[in-house]
mmCIF file of C-alpha atoms and ligand atoms in Angstrom:
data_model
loop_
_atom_site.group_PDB
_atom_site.id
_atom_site.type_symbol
_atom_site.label_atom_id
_atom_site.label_comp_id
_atom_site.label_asym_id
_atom_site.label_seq_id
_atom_site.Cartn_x
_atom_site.Cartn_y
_atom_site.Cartn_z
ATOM 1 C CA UNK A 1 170.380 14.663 -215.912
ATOM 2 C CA UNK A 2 171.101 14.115 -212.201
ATOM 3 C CA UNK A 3 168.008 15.520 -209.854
ATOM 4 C CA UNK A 4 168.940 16.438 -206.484
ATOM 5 C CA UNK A 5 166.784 17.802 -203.320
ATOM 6 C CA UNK A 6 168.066 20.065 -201.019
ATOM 7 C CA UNK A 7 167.834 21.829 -197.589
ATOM 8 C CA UNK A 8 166.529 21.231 -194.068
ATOM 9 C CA UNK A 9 163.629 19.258 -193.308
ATOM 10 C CA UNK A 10 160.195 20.403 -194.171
ATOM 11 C CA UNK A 11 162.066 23.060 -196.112
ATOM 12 C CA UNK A 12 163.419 21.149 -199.032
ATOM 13 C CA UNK A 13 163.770 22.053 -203.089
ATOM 14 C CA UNK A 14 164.224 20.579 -206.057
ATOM 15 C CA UNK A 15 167.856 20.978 -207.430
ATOM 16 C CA UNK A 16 169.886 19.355 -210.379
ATOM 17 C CA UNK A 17 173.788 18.638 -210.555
ATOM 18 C CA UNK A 18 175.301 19.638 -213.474
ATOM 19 C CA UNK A 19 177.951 17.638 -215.692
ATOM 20 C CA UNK A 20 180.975 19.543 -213.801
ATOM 21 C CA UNK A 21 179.219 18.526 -210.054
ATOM 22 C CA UNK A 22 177.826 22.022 -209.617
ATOM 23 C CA UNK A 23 174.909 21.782 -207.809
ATOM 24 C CA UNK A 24 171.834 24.910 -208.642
ATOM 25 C CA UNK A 25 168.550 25.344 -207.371
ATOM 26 C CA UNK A 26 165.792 24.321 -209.855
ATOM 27 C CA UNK A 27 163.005 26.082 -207.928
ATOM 28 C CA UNK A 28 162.456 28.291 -211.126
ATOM 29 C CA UNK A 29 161.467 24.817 -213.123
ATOM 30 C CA UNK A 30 157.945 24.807 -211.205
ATOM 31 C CA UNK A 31 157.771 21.328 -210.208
ATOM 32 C CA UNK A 32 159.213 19.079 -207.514
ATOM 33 C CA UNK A 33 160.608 15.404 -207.859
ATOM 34 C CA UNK A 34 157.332 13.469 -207.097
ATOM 35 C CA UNK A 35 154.865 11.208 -209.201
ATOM 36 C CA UNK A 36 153.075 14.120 -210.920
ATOM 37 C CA UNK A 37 156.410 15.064 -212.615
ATOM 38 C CA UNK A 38 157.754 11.476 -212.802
ATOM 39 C CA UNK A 39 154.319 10.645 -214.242
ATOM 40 C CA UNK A 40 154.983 12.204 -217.608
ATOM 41 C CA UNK A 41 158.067 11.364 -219.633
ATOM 42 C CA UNK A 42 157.491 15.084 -221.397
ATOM 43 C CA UNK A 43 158.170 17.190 -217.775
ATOM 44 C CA UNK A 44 161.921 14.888 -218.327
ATOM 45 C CA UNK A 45 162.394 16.810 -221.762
ATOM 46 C CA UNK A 46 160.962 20.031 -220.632
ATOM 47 C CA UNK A 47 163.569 20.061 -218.001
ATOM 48 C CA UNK A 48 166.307 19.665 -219.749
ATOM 49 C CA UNK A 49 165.207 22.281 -221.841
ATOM 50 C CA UNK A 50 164.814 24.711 -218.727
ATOM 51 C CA UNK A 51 168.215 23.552 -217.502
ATOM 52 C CA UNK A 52 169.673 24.452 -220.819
ATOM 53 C CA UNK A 53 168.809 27.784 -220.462
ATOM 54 C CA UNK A 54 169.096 28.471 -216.776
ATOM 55 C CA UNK A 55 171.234 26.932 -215.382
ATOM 56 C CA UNK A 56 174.060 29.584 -215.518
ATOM 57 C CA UNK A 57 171.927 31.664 -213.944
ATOM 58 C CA UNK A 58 170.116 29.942 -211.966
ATOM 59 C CA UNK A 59 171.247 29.983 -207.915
ATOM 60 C CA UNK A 60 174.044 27.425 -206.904
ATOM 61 C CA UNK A 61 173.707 25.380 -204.104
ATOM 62 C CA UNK A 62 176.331 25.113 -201.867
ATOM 63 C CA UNK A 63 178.157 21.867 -201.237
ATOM 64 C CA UNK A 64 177.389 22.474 -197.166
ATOM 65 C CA UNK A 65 173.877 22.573 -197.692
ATOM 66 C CA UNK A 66 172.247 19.124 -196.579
ATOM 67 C CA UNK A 67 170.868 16.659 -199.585
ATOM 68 C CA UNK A 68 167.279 15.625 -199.216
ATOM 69 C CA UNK A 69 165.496 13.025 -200.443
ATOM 70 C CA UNK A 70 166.170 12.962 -204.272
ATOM 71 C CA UNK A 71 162.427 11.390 -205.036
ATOM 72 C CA UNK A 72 159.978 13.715 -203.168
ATOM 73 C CA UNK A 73 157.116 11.814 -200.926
ATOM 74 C CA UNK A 74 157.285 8.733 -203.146
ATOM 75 C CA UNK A 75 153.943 6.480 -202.584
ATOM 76 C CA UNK A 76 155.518 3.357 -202.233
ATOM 77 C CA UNK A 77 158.758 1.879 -201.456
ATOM 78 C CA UNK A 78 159.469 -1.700 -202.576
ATOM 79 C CA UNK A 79 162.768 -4.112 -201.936
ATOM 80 C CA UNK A 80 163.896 -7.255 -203.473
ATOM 81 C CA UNK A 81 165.530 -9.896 -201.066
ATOM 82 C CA UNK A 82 168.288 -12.026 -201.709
ATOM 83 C CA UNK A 83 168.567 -11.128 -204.947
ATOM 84 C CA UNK A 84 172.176 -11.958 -205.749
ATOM 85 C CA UNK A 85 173.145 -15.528 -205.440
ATOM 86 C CA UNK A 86 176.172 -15.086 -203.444
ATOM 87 C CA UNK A 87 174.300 -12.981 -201.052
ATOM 88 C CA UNK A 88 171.506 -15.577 -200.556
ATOM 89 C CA UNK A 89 174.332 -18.063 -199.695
ATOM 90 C CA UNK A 90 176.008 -15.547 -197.051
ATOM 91 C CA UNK A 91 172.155 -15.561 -195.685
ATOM 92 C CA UNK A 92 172.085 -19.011 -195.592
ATOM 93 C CA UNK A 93 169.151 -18.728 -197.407
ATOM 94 C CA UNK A 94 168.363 -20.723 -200.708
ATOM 95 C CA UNK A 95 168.391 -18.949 -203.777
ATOM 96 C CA UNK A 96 165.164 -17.790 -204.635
ATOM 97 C CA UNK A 97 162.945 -19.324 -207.519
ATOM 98 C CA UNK A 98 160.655 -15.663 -207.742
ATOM 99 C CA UNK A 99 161.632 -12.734 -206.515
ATOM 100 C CA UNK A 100 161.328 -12.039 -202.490
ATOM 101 C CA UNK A 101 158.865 -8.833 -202.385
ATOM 102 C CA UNK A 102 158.776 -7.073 -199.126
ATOM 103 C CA UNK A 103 157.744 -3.227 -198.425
ATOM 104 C CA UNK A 104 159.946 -0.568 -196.317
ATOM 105 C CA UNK A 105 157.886 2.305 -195.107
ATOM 106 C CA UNK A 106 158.021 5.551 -196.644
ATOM 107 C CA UNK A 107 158.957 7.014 -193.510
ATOM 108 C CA UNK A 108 162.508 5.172 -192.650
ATOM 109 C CA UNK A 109 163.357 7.458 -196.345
ATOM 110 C CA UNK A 110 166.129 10.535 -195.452
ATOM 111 C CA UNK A 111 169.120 11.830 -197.082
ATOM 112 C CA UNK A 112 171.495 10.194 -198.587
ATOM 113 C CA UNK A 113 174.441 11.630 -195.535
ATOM 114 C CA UNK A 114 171.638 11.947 -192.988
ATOM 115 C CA UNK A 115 172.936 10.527 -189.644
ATOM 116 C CA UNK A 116 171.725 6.610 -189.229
ATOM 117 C CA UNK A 117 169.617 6.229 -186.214
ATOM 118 C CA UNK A 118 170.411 3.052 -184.552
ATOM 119 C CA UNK A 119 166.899 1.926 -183.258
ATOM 120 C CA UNK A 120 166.389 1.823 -179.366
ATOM 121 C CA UNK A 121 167.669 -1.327 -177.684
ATOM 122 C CA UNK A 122 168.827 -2.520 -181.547
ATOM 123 C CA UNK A 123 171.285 -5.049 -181.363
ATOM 124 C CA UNK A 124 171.842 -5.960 -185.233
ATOM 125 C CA UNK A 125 171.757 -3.159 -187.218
ATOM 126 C CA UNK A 126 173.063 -3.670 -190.628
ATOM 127 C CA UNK A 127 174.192 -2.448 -194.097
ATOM 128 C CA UNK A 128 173.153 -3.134 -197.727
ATOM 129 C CA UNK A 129 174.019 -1.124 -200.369
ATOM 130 C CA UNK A 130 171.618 -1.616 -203.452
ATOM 131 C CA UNK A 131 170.709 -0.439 -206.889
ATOM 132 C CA UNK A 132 167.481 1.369 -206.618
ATOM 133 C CA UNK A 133 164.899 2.807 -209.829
ATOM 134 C CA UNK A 134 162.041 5.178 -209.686
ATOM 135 C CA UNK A 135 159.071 4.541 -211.717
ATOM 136 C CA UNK A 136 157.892 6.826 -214.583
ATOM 137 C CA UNK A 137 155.015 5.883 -216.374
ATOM 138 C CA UNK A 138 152.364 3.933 -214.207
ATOM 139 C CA UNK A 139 152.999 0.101 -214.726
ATOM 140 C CA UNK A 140 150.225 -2.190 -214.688
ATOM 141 C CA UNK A 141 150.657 -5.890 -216.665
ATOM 142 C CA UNK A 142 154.028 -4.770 -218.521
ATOM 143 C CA UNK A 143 155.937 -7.100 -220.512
ATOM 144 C CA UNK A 144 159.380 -7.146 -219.924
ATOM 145 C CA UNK A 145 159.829 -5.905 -223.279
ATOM 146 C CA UNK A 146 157.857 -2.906 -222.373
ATOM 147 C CA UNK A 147 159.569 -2.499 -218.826
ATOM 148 C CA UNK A 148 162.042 0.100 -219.088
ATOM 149 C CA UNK A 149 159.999 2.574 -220.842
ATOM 150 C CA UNK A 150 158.384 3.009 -217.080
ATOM 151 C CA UNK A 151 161.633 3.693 -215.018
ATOM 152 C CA UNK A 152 162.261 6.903 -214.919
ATOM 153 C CA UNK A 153 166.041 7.045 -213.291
ATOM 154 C CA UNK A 154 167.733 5.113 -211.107
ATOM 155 C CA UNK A 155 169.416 6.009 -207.803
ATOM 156 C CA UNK A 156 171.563 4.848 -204.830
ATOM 157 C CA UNK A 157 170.285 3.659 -201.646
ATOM 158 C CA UNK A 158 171.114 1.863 -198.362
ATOM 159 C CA UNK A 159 168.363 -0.671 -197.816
ATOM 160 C CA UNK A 160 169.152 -0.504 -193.400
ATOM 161 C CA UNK A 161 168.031 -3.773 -191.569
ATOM 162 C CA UNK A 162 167.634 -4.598 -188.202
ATOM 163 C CA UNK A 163 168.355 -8.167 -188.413
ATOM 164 C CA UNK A 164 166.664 -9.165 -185.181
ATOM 165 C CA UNK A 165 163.483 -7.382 -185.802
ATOM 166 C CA UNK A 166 163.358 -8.594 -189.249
ATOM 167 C CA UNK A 167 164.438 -12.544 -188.850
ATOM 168 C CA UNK A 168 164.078 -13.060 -185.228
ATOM 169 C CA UNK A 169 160.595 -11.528 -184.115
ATOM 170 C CA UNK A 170 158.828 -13.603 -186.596
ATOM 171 C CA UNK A 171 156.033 -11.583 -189.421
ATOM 172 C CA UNK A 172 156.815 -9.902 -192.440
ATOM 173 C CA UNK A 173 160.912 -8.412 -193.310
ATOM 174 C CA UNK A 174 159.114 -4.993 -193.064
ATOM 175 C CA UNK A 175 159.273 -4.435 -189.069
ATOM 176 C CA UNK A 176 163.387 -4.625 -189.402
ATOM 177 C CA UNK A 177 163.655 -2.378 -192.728
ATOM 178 C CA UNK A 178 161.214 0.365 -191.474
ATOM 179 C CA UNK A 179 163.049 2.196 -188.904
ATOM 180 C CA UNK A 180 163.558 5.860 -189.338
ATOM 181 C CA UNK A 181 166.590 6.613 -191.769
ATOM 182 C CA UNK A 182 167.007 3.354 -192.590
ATOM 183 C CA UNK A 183 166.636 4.206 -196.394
ATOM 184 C CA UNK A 184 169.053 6.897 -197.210
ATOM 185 C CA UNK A 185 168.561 7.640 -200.917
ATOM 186 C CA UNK A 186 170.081 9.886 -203.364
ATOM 187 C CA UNK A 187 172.491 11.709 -203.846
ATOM 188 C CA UNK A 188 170.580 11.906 -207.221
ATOM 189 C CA UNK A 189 168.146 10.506 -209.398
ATOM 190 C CA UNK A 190 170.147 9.955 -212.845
ATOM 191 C CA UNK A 191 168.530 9.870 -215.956
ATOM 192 C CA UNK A 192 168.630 6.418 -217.719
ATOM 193 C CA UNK A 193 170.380 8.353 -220.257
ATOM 194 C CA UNK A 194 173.496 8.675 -217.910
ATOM 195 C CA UNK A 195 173.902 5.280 -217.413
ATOM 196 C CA UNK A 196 176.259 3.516 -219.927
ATOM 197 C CA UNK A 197 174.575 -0.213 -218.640
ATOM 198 C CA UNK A 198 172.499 -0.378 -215.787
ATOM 199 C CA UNK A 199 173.279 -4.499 -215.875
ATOM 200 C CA UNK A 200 177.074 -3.638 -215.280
ATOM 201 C CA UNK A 201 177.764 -1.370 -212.343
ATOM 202 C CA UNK A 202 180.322 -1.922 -209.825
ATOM 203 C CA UNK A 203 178.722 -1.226 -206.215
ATOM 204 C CA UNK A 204 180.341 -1.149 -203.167
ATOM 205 C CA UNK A 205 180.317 0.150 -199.042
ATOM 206 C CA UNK A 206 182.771 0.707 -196.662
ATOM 207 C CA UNK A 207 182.010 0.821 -192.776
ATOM 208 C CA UNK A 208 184.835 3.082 -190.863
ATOM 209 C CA UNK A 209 187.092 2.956 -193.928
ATOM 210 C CA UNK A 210 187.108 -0.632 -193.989
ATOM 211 C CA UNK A 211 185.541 -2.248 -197.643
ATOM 212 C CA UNK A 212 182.690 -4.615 -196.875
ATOM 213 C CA UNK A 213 180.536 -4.925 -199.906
ATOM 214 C CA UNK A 214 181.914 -4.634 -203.278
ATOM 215 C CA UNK A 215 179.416 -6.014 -206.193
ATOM 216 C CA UNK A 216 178.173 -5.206 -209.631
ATOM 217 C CA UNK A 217 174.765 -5.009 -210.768
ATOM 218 C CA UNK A 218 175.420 -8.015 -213.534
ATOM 219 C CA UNK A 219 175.091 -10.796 -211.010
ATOM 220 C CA UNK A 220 171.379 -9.999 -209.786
ATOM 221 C CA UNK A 221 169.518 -13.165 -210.000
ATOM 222 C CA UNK A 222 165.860 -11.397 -211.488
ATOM 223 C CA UNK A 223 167.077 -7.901 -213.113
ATOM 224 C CA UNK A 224 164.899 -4.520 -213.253
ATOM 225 C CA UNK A 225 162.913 -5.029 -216.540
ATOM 226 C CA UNK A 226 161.845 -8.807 -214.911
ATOM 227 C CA UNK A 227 161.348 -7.232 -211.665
ATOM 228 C CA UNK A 228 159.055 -4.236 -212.935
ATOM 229 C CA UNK A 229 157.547 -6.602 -215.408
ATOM 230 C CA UNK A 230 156.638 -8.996 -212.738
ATOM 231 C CA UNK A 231 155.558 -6.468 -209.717
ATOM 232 C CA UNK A 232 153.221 -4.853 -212.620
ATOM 233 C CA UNK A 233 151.407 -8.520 -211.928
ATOM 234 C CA UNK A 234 150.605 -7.788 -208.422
ATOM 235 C CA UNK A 235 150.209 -4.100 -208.029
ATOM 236 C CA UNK A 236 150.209 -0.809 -210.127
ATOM 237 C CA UNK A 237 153.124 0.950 -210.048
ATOM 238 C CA UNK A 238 152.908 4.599 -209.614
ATOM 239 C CA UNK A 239 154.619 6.759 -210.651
ATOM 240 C CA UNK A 240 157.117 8.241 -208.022
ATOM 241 C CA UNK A 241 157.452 4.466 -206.403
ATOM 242 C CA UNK A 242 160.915 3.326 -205.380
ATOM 243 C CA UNK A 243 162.171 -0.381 -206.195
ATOM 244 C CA UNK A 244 165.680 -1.445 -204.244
ATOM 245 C CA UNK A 245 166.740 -4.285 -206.257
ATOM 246 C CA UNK A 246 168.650 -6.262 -203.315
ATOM 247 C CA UNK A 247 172.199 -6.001 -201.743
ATOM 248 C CA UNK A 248 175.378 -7.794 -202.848
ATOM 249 C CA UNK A 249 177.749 -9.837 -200.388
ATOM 250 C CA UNK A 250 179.243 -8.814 -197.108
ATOM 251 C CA UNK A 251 176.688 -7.358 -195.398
ATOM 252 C CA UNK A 252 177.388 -7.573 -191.460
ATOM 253 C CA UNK A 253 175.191 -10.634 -190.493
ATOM 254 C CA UNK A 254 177.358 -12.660 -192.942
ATOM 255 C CA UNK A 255 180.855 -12.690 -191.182
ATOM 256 C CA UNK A 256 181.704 -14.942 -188.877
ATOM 257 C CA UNK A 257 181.160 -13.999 -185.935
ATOM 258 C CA UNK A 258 178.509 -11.352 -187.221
ATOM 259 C CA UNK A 259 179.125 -7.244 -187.457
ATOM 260 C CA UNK A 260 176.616 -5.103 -186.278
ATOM 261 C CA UNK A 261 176.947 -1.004 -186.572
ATOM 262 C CA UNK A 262 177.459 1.056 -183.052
ATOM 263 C CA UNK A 263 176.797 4.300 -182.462
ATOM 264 C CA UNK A 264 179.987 6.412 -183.920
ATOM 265 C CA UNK A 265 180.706 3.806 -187.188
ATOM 266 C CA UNK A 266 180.571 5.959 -190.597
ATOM 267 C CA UNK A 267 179.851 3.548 -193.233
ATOM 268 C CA UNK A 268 180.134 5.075 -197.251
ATOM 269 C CA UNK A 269 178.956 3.384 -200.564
ATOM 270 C CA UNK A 270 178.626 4.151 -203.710
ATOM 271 C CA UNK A 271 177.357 3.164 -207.251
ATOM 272 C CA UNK A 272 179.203 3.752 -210.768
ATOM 273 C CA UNK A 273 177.473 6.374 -212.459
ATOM 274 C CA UNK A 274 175.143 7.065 -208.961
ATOM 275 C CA UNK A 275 177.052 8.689 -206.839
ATOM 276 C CA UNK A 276 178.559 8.338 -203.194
ATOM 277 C CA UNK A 277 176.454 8.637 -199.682
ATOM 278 C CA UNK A 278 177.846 8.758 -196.316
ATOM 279 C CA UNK A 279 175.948 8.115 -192.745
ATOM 280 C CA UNK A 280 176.989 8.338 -189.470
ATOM 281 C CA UNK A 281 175.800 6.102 -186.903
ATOM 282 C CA UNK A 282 173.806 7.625 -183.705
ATOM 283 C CA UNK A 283 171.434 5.919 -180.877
ATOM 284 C CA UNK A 284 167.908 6.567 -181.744
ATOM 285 C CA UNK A 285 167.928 8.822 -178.521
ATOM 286 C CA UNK A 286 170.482 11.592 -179.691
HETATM 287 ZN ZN1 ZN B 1 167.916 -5.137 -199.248
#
């Protein structure tokens, strides 16, 4: 299944897009996309059992209607940095011997073709398009055996950074991955079901037409059931909770000389099997 949130701000409903791309309101299911339904493998199978019956009749959703968030008020949103090897190079950064944990604040999370807000006075803001899961079943301790049976779908997302604020201003990564809309997720949550092989996914983003990242998911340095496995160490993971696994190669700060977005730029990505996204750049005043 793909589950998709819809409509305005403050206003927004849970959805599902069916095998042919038709979107319809799942409303009439009961529950939204957050940790109480993640929480519970059996609300999975109860909505597919819903869907099989309604969703002929159920109402469509128009393809003008704006995509919300596809995880509703998730509790926690973590990132992995520099996990791909050729990335960490581009960084000039060596390649990490555990993974690099930082947080991104629940708030900087919008729709996946909300318009980017480039922060005020921002001089380096920057792309990253990543592989991101949403955790089922709460994870404390988990083998890496066990670590799958607590992701609950997986999802597309742009993982924004101001590079100044985050490399330049010294601290913790979080104060240039926070800003508002810098984490456009969705369109959809798939199912792990719809995924042929989550280690083998072609990723890629474009900014004005113009390919800059292209990836798979196979060349990740620590991959999900290590990185669930091993954030289960530190912290509980609850259900609802985003992990963004890290960003291939050719994000902006790695040319020479460095590309940074301006207002105007339209930068698109996508994930086999995930979907596409698409976000407009705008000054944080507009
Ligand atoms: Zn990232």
């Amino acid at each position: 299944m793909k589950l998709i949130r819809f409509g305005n701000e403050g206003d927004e409903s849970p959805g599902l897009q069916l095998e042919d791309g038709t979107r319809i309101d799942a409303t009439g299911f009961g529950m939204d996309w957050d940790g109480a339904f993640f929480a519970d493998p059996a609300n999975m199978d109860s909505l597919k059992a819903w869907a099989e019956t309604n969703a002929s009749s159920a109402p469509k959703v128009s393809n003008d209607t704006r995509l919300a968030p596809c995880v509703a008020s998730p509790g926690k949103m973590i990132c992995i940095g520099l996990n791909y090897s050729d990335h960490a190079e581009e960084a000039g950064m060596p390649i990490p011997e555990e993974p690099i944990v930082f947080f991104k604040a629940t708030s900087a999370i919008c729709g996946p073709n909300d318009p980017v807000k480039i922060p005020r006075d921002s001089q380096k803001t920057d792309w990253e398009v990543e592989l991101a899961f949403v955790i089922g079943k709460r994870a404390n301790y988990v083998t890496e055996a066990d670590a799958l049976d607590h992701v609950a779908g997986y999802l597309l997302h742009n993982d924004y950074s101001e590079r100044a604020y985050q490399l330049e201003m010294g601290g913790q990564w979080v104060k240039g991955k926070s800003c508002d809309t810098f984490a456009p997720i969705g369109p959809f949550v798939a199912t792990p079901d719809e995924l042929d092989d989550v280690n083998n996914l072609g990723m890629w983003l474009k900014v004005n037409g113009e390919t800059k990242q292209s990836g798979n998911s196979g060349t990740m340095i620590f991959n999900i059931p290590q990185l669930v496995s091993y954030l289960s160490n530190f912290m509980s993971l609850m259900p609802g909770d985003i992990i963004s696994t890290g960003t291939p190669p050719g994000v902006g700060m790695g040319f020479n000389p460095p590309q940074f977005m301006k207002e105007g730029d339209v930068v698109e990505l996508g994930i086999d099997g995930l979907g596409e996204s698409r976000q407009e750049a705008v000054n944080y005043a507009s």
